[in-house]
Amino acid sequence: MATRKDDYWNTAVVYAILLANAFLLSIWLCQLLFLRDNALGWPPCPLRLLIGILFPIFIAIWGLNKRNLSSSGAAAGLLVGFPIAISHYGFLSALLVFFVTGSKATTYRADLKRFEAEFKEGGQRNWIQVLCNGGIASAVCFLYIIEVGCGERPVDFSRNYFSSMLALGVLGSLSCCCGDTLASELGPVFAKGKPKLITSWKPVPKGTNGAISGHGLVFSALGGFIVGLAFEVTVAAALLDLTGICSSAQYPGCWAQR
């Protein structure tokens, strides 16, 4: 049961995130009025900024309603999600795939996972778990915005070496986290026997940290694959201008220069 101290802390975090969003919005307005660098896609177009704000809020509310996130986890999700959503729509798609599939995997056959010491109904993630899962990707996205700008660039080391390196950093982090989540949540459900500890190769009880199984490895690979697939599909759609909603003629700086 949450204590009054926890409620105060969660409220403080929520207000801090709201102030941070207001600060970022003010920076964007200043950049829009006094500085423009279309080569870097800055300042971001209104649609990109709106998506960057609304999607993290949507994920936080959805996670709270589904009991996949605690109050502190939802607040941390807003902080983590904003740079990912605004920097590259491919990163946003990868994050959404990770969050949705990870949440579904956590709640799947939850009755078989009560052996875990930290089992919680709905698999609620707190702020520490959110930062561990998305903090690295969010930090790399900040670097992506500073060095590359906001825009969709394919992974192509011959033409876009630095942006490709950063993109693989984001995708590697999200893929690793998604693969780990699917392996730990679905592996024990489908595996018939006991997993083996990776250091000694001896059978250990399900839920033991550092234990692996054949089913877990398959689900881990699947998690990385779907994250990469979401990124590739989104980048292909963006570069083909399939949406027609936000073109460079309508909003300068919205799409990165090809």
CSV table of C-alpha atoms in Angstrom, one decimal:
chain,number,residue,atom,x,y,z
A,1,MET,CA,0.0,0.0,0.0
A,2,ALA,CA,1.3,3.4,-1.0
A,3,THR,CA,2.2,5.7,1.9
A,4,ARG,CA,1.5,9.5,2.2
A,5,LYS,CA,5.3,10.0,1.7
A,6,ASP,CA,5.1,8.0,-1.6
A,7,ASP,CA,2.1,10.1,-2.8
A,8,TYR,CA,4.0,13.3,-2.1
A,9,TRP,CA,7.1,12.0,-3.9
A,10,ASN,CA,5.1,10.9,-6.9
A,11,THR,CA,3.2,14.3,-7.0
A,12,ALA,CA,6.5,16.1,-6.9
A,13,VAL,CA,7.9,14.0,-9.8
A,14,VAL,CA,4.8,14.7,-11.9
A,15,TYR,CA,5.1,18.4,-11.3
A,16,ALA,CA,8.8,18.3,-12.2
A,17,ILE,CA,8.0,16.6,-15.5
A,18,LEU,CA,5.3,19.1,-16.3
A,19,LEU,CA,7.8,21.9,-15.6
A,20,ALA,CA,10.4,20.2,-17.8
A,21,ASN,CA,7.9,19.9,-20.6
A,22,ALA,CA,7.1,23.6,-20.3
A,23,PHE,CA,10.8,24.4,-20.3
A,24,LEU,CA,11.4,22.4,-23.5
A,25,LEU,CA,8.4,24.1,-25.1
A,26,SER,CA,9.8,27.5,-24.3
A,27,ILE,CA,13.2,26.5,-25.7
A,28,TRP,CA,11.4,25.4,-28.9
A,29,LEU,CA,9.6,28.7,-29.2
A,30,CYS,CA,12.9,30.6,-28.7
A,31,GLN,CA,14.6,28.5,-31.3
A,32,LEU,CA,11.7,29.1,-33.7
A,33,LEU,CA,11.8,32.9,-33.2
A,34,PHE,CA,15.6,33.5,-33.1
A,35,LEU,CA,17.4,30.5,-34.6
A,36,ARG,CA,16.7,28.1,-37.5
A,37,ASP,CA,18.9,25.3,-38.8
A,38,ASN,CA,16.9,23.4,-41.4
A,39,ALA,CA,19.8,21.1,-42.1
A,40,LEU,CA,19.5,19.7,-38.6
A,41,GLY,CA,15.7,19.8,-38.7
A,42,TRP,CA,15.6,22.3,-35.8
A,43,PRO,CA,13.4,23.6,-34.5
A,44,PRO,CA,11.1,20.6,-34.9
A,45,CYS,CA,7.8,21.1,-36.8
A,46,PRO,CA,4.7,21.6,-34.7
A,47,LEU,CA,3.4,18.1,-35.6
A,48,ARG,CA,6.6,16.5,-34.4
A,49,LEU,CA,6.6,18.5,-31.2
A,50,LEU,CA,2.9,17.6,-30.6
A,51,ILE,CA,3.7,13.9,-31.1
A,52,GLY,CA,6.7,14.1,-28.8
A,53,ILE,CA,4.5,15.4,-26.0
A,54,LEU,CA,1.3,13.5,-26.6
A,55,PHE,CA,2.7,10.0,-27.2
A,56,PRO,CA,4.6,9.8,-23.9
A,57,ILE,CA,1.5,11.0,-22.1
A,58,PHE,CA,-0.6,8.4,-23.8
A,59,ILE,CA,1.8,5.7,-22.9
A,60,ALA,CA,1.9,6.8,-19.3
A,61,ILE,CA,-2.0,7.0,-19.0
A,62,TRP,CA,-2.3,3.6,-20.7
A,63,GLY,CA,0.3,2.0,-18.5
A,64,LEU,CA,-1.4,3.4,-15.3
A,65,ASN,CA,-4.9,2.2,-16.4
A,66,LYS,CA,-3.5,-1.3,-17.3
A,67,ARG,CA,-1.5,-1.3,-14.1
A,68,ASN,CA,1.7,-1.8,-16.1
A,69,LEU,CA,3.3,1.3,-14.6
A,70,SER,CA,3.3,2.7,-11.1
A,71,SER,CA,2.9,6.5,-10.5
A,72,SER,CA,6.6,7.0,-10.4
A,73,GLY,CA,7.1,4.8,-13.4
A,74,ALA,CA,4.6,6.8,-15.4
A,75,ALA,CA,6.3,10.1,-14.5
A,76,ALA,CA,9.7,8.6,-15.5
A,77,GLY,CA,8.1,7.4,-18.7
A,78,LEU,CA,7.3,11.0,-19.7
A,79,LEU,CA,10.9,12.0,-19.1
A,80,VAL,CA,12.3,9.1,-21.0
A,81,GLY,CA,9.7,9.1,-23.8
A,82,PHE,CA,10.0,12.8,-24.9
A,83,PRO,CA,13.4,12.7,-26.6
A,84,ILE,CA,12.8,9.3,-28.1
A,85,ALA,CA,9.5,10.5,-29.6
A,86,ILE,CA,10.7,13.8,-30.9
A,87,SER,CA,14.1,12.8,-32.4
A,88,HIS,CA,13.0,10.0,-34.8
A,89,TYR,CA,9.7,8.5,-35.5
A,90,GLY,CA,11.4,5.1,-36.0
A,91,PHE,CA,12.7,5.3,-32.4
A,92,LEU,CA,9.1,6.1,-31.3
A,93,SER,CA,7.8,3.0,-33.1
A,94,ALA,CA,10.4,0.8,-31.6
A,95,LEU,CA,9.6,2.1,-28.1
A,96,LEU,CA,5.9,1.5,-28.6
A,97,VAL,CA,6.5,-2.0,-29.8
A,98,PHE,CA,8.7,-2.7,-26.8
A,99,PHE,CA,6.2,-1.3,-24.3
A,100,VAL,CA,3.1,-3.0,-25.7
A,101,THR,CA,4.7,-6.4,-26.3
A,102,GLY,CA,6.5,-6.3,-23.0
A,103,SER,CA,3.4,-5.3,-21.1
A,104,LYS,CA,1.4,-8.1,-22.8
A,105,ALA,CA,4.1,-10.6,-22.1
A,106,THR,CA,4.2,-9.6,-18.4
A,107,THR,CA,0.5,-10.2,-17.9
A,108,TYR,CA,0.4,-13.4,-20.0
A,109,ARG,CA,-0.3,-16.4,-17.7
A,110,ALA,CA,0.6,-14.3,-14.6
A,111,ASP,CA,-0.6,-17.1,-12.4
A,112,LEU,CA,2.4,-19.2,-13.4
A,113,LYS,CA,4.9,-16.5,-12.4
A,114,ARG,CA,4.0,-16.1,-8.7
A,115,PHE,CA,7.2,-17.9,-7.8
A,116,GLU,CA,9.1,-14.6,-8.5
A,117,ALA,CA,10.0,-12.7,-5.3
A,118,GLU,CA,9.1,-9.3,-6.9
A,119,PHE,CA,5.9,-10.5,-8.5
A,120,LYS,CA,3.3,-7.7,-8.8
A,121,GLU,CA,-0.2,-7.9,-10.3
A,122,GLY,CA,0.0,-6.4,-13.8
A,123,GLY,CA,3.8,-6.3,-13.6
A,124,GLN,CA,3.9,-2.7,-12.5
A,125,ARG,CA,7.2,-1.0,-13.4
A,126,ASN,CA,8.5,1.7,-11.1
A,127,TRP,CA,10.7,4.7,-12.0
A,128,ILE,CA,13.9,2.7,-11.5
A,129,GLN,CA,12.8,-0.1,-13.9
A,130,VAL,CA,11.6,2.5,-16.5
A,131,LEU,CA,15.0,4.3,-16.4
A,132,CYS,CA,16.8,1.0,-16.6
A,133,ASN,CA,14.8,0.0,-19.7
A,134,GLY,CA,14.6,3.3,-21.5
A,135,GLY,CA,17.3,5.6,-19.9
A,136,ILE,CA,20.1,4.6,-22.3
A,137,ALA,CA,18.0,5.0,-25.4
A,138,SER,CA,16.7,8.3,-24.2
A,139,ALA,CA,20.2,9.6,-23.5
A,140,VAL,CA,21.4,8.5,-27.0
A,141,CYS,CA,18.3,10.3,-28.5
A,142,PHE,CA,19.4,13.5,-26.7
A,143,LEU,CA,22.8,13.1,-28.4
A,144,TYR,CA,21.0,12.4,-31.7
A,145,ILE,CA,19.0,15.6,-31.5
A,146,ILE,CA,22.1,17.7,-30.6
A,147,GLU,CA,24.5,16.2,-33.2
A,148,VAL,CA,22.1,15.1,-36.0
A,149,GLY,CA,18.8,16.9,-35.5
A,150,CYS,CA,15.2,15.8,-35.6
A,151,GLY,CA,14.4,13.7,-38.6
A,152,GLU,CA,14.2,10.2,-40.2
A,153,ARG,CA,17.4,8.9,-41.6
A,154,PRO,CA,18.0,5.3,-42.6
A,155,VAL,CA,20.8,3.2,-41.2
A,156,ASP,CA,23.4,3.8,-43.9
A,157,PHE,CA,27.1,4.1,-42.8
A,158,SER,CA,28.3,5.1,-46.2
A,159,ARG,CA,26.1,8.3,-46.3
A,160,ASN,CA,25.0,8.9,-42.7
A,161,TYR,CA,27.7,7.4,-40.5
A,162,PHE,CA,27.2,9.2,-37.3
A,163,SER,CA,23.4,9.1,-37.4
A,164,SER,CA,23.6,5.4,-38.2
A,165,MET,CA,25.9,4.8,-35.3
A,166,LEU,CA,23.5,6.6,-32.9
A,167,ALA,CA,20.5,4.8,-34.4
A,168,LEU,CA,22.0,1.4,-33.7
A,169,GLY,CA,22.8,2.5,-30.2
A,170,VAL,CA,19.1,3.3,-29.6
A,171,LEU,CA,17.9,0.2,-31.3
A,172,GLY,CA,20.5,-2.0,-29.6
A,173,SER,CA,19.3,-0.7,-26.2
A,174,LEU,CA,15.6,-1.2,-26.9
A,175,SER,CA,16.1,-4.5,-28.6
A,176,CYS,CA,18.1,-5.8,-25.7
A,177,CYS,CA,15.5,-4.7,-23.2
A,178,CYS,CA,12.6,-6.1,-25.3
A,179,GLY,CA,14.4,-9.4,-25.8
A,180,ASP,CA,15.2,-9.7,-22.0
A,181,THR,CA,11.6,-8.9,-21.1
A,182,LEU,CA,10.1,-11.5,-23.5
A,183,ALA,CA,12.6,-14.1,-22.5
A,184,SER,CA,12.0,-13.6,-18.7
A,185,GLU,CA,8.3,-13.3,-19.0
A,186,LEU,CA,7.4,-16.0,-21.7
A,187,GLY,CA,10.4,-18.4,-21.3
A,188,PRO,CA,9.3,-19.8,-17.9
A,189,VAL,CA,5.7,-20.1,-19.2
A,190,PHE,CA,6.5,-22.2,-22.2
A,191,ALA,CA,9.6,-24.1,-21.1
A,192,LYS,CA,8.9,-27.5,-19.8
A,193,GLY,CA,12.1,-28.2,-17.8
A,194,LYS,CA,14.2,-26.1,-15.6
A,195,PRO,CA,16.5,-23.4,-17.1
A,196,LYS,CA,20.3,-23.7,-16.7
A,197,LEU,CA,22.5,-21.2,-15.0
A,198,ILE,CA,24.8,-19.6,-17.6
A,199,THR,CA,27.9,-19.7,-15.3
A,200,SER,CA,27.7,-23.3,-14.2
A,201,TRP,CA,25.2,-24.8,-16.7
A,202,LYS,CA,23.4,-26.5,-13.8
A,203,PRO,CA,19.6,-26.7,-13.7
A,204,VAL,CA,18.1,-24.0,-11.4
A,205,PRO,CA,14.5,-23.0,-10.5
A,206,LYS,CA,12.5,-20.9,-12.9
A,207,GLY,CA,12.9,-17.2,-12.3
A,208,THR,CA,16.6,-17.5,-11.3
A,209,ASN,CA,18.6,-14.5,-12.5
A,210,GLY,CA,21.2,-15.6,-15.0
A,211,ALA,CA,19.4,-18.7,-16.1
A,212,ILE,CA,18.6,-19.4,-19.7
A,213,SER,CA,16.5,-21.9,-21.7
A,214,GLY,CA,15.9,-22.7,-25.4
A,215,HIS,CA,12.5,-21.1,-25.3
A,216,GLY,CA,13.9,-18.0,-23.6
A,217,LEU,CA,16.6,-17.6,-26.3
A,218,VAL,CA,14.0,-17.8,-29.0
A,219,PHE,CA,11.8,-15.2,-27.4
A,220,SER,CA,14.8,-13.0,-26.8
A,221,ALA,CA,15.7,-13.1,-30.5
A,222,LEU,CA,12.0,-12.4,-31.4
A,223,GLY,CA,12.0,-9.3,-29.1
A,224,GLY,CA,15.0,-7.8,-30.9
A,225,PHE,CA,13.6,-8.6,-34.3
A,226,ILE,CA,10.2,-6.9,-33.8
A,227,VAL,CA,11.9,-3.8,-32.5
A,228,GLY,CA,14.2,-3.6,-35.5
A,229,LEU,CA,11.2,-4.4,-37.8
A,230,ALA,CA,9.2,-1.5,-36.4
A,231,PHE,CA,12.0,0.9,-37.0
A,232,GLU,CA,12.6,-0.2,-40.6
A,233,VAL,CA,8.9,0.0,-41.5
A,234,THR,CA,8.6,3.5,-40.0
A,235,VAL,CA,11.7,4.8,-41.7
A,236,ALA,CA,10.6,3.4,-45.1
A,237,ALA,CA,7.2,5.0,-44.7
A,238,ALA,CA,8.8,8.4,-43.7
A,239,LEU,CA,11.3,8.5,-46.5
A,240,LEU,CA,8.6,7.7,-49.1
A,241,ASP,CA,6.4,10.5,-47.6
A,242,LEU,CA,3.5,8.1,-47.5
A,243,THR,CA,1.6,10.2,-45.0
A,244,GLY,CA,1.7,13.4,-46.9
A,245,ILE,CA,0.9,15.2,-43.6
A,246,CYS,CA,4.1,16.9,-42.8
A,247,SER,CA,6.3,17.7,-45.9
A,248,SER,CA,9.2,20.0,-46.1
A,249,ALA,CA,7.2,22.5,-48.1
A,250,GLN,CA,4.6,22.7,-45.3
A,251,TYR,CA,6.8,22.7,-42.3
A,252,PRO,CA,10.5,23.5,-43.0
A,253,GLY,CA,12.8,21.3,-40.9
A,254,CYS,CA,10.1,18.6,-40.3
A,255,TRP,CA,11.8,16.0,-42.4
A,256,ALA,CA,15.6,15.7,-42.4
A,257,GLN,CA,17.3,16.4,-45.7
A,258,ARG,CA,17.5,13.3,-47.8
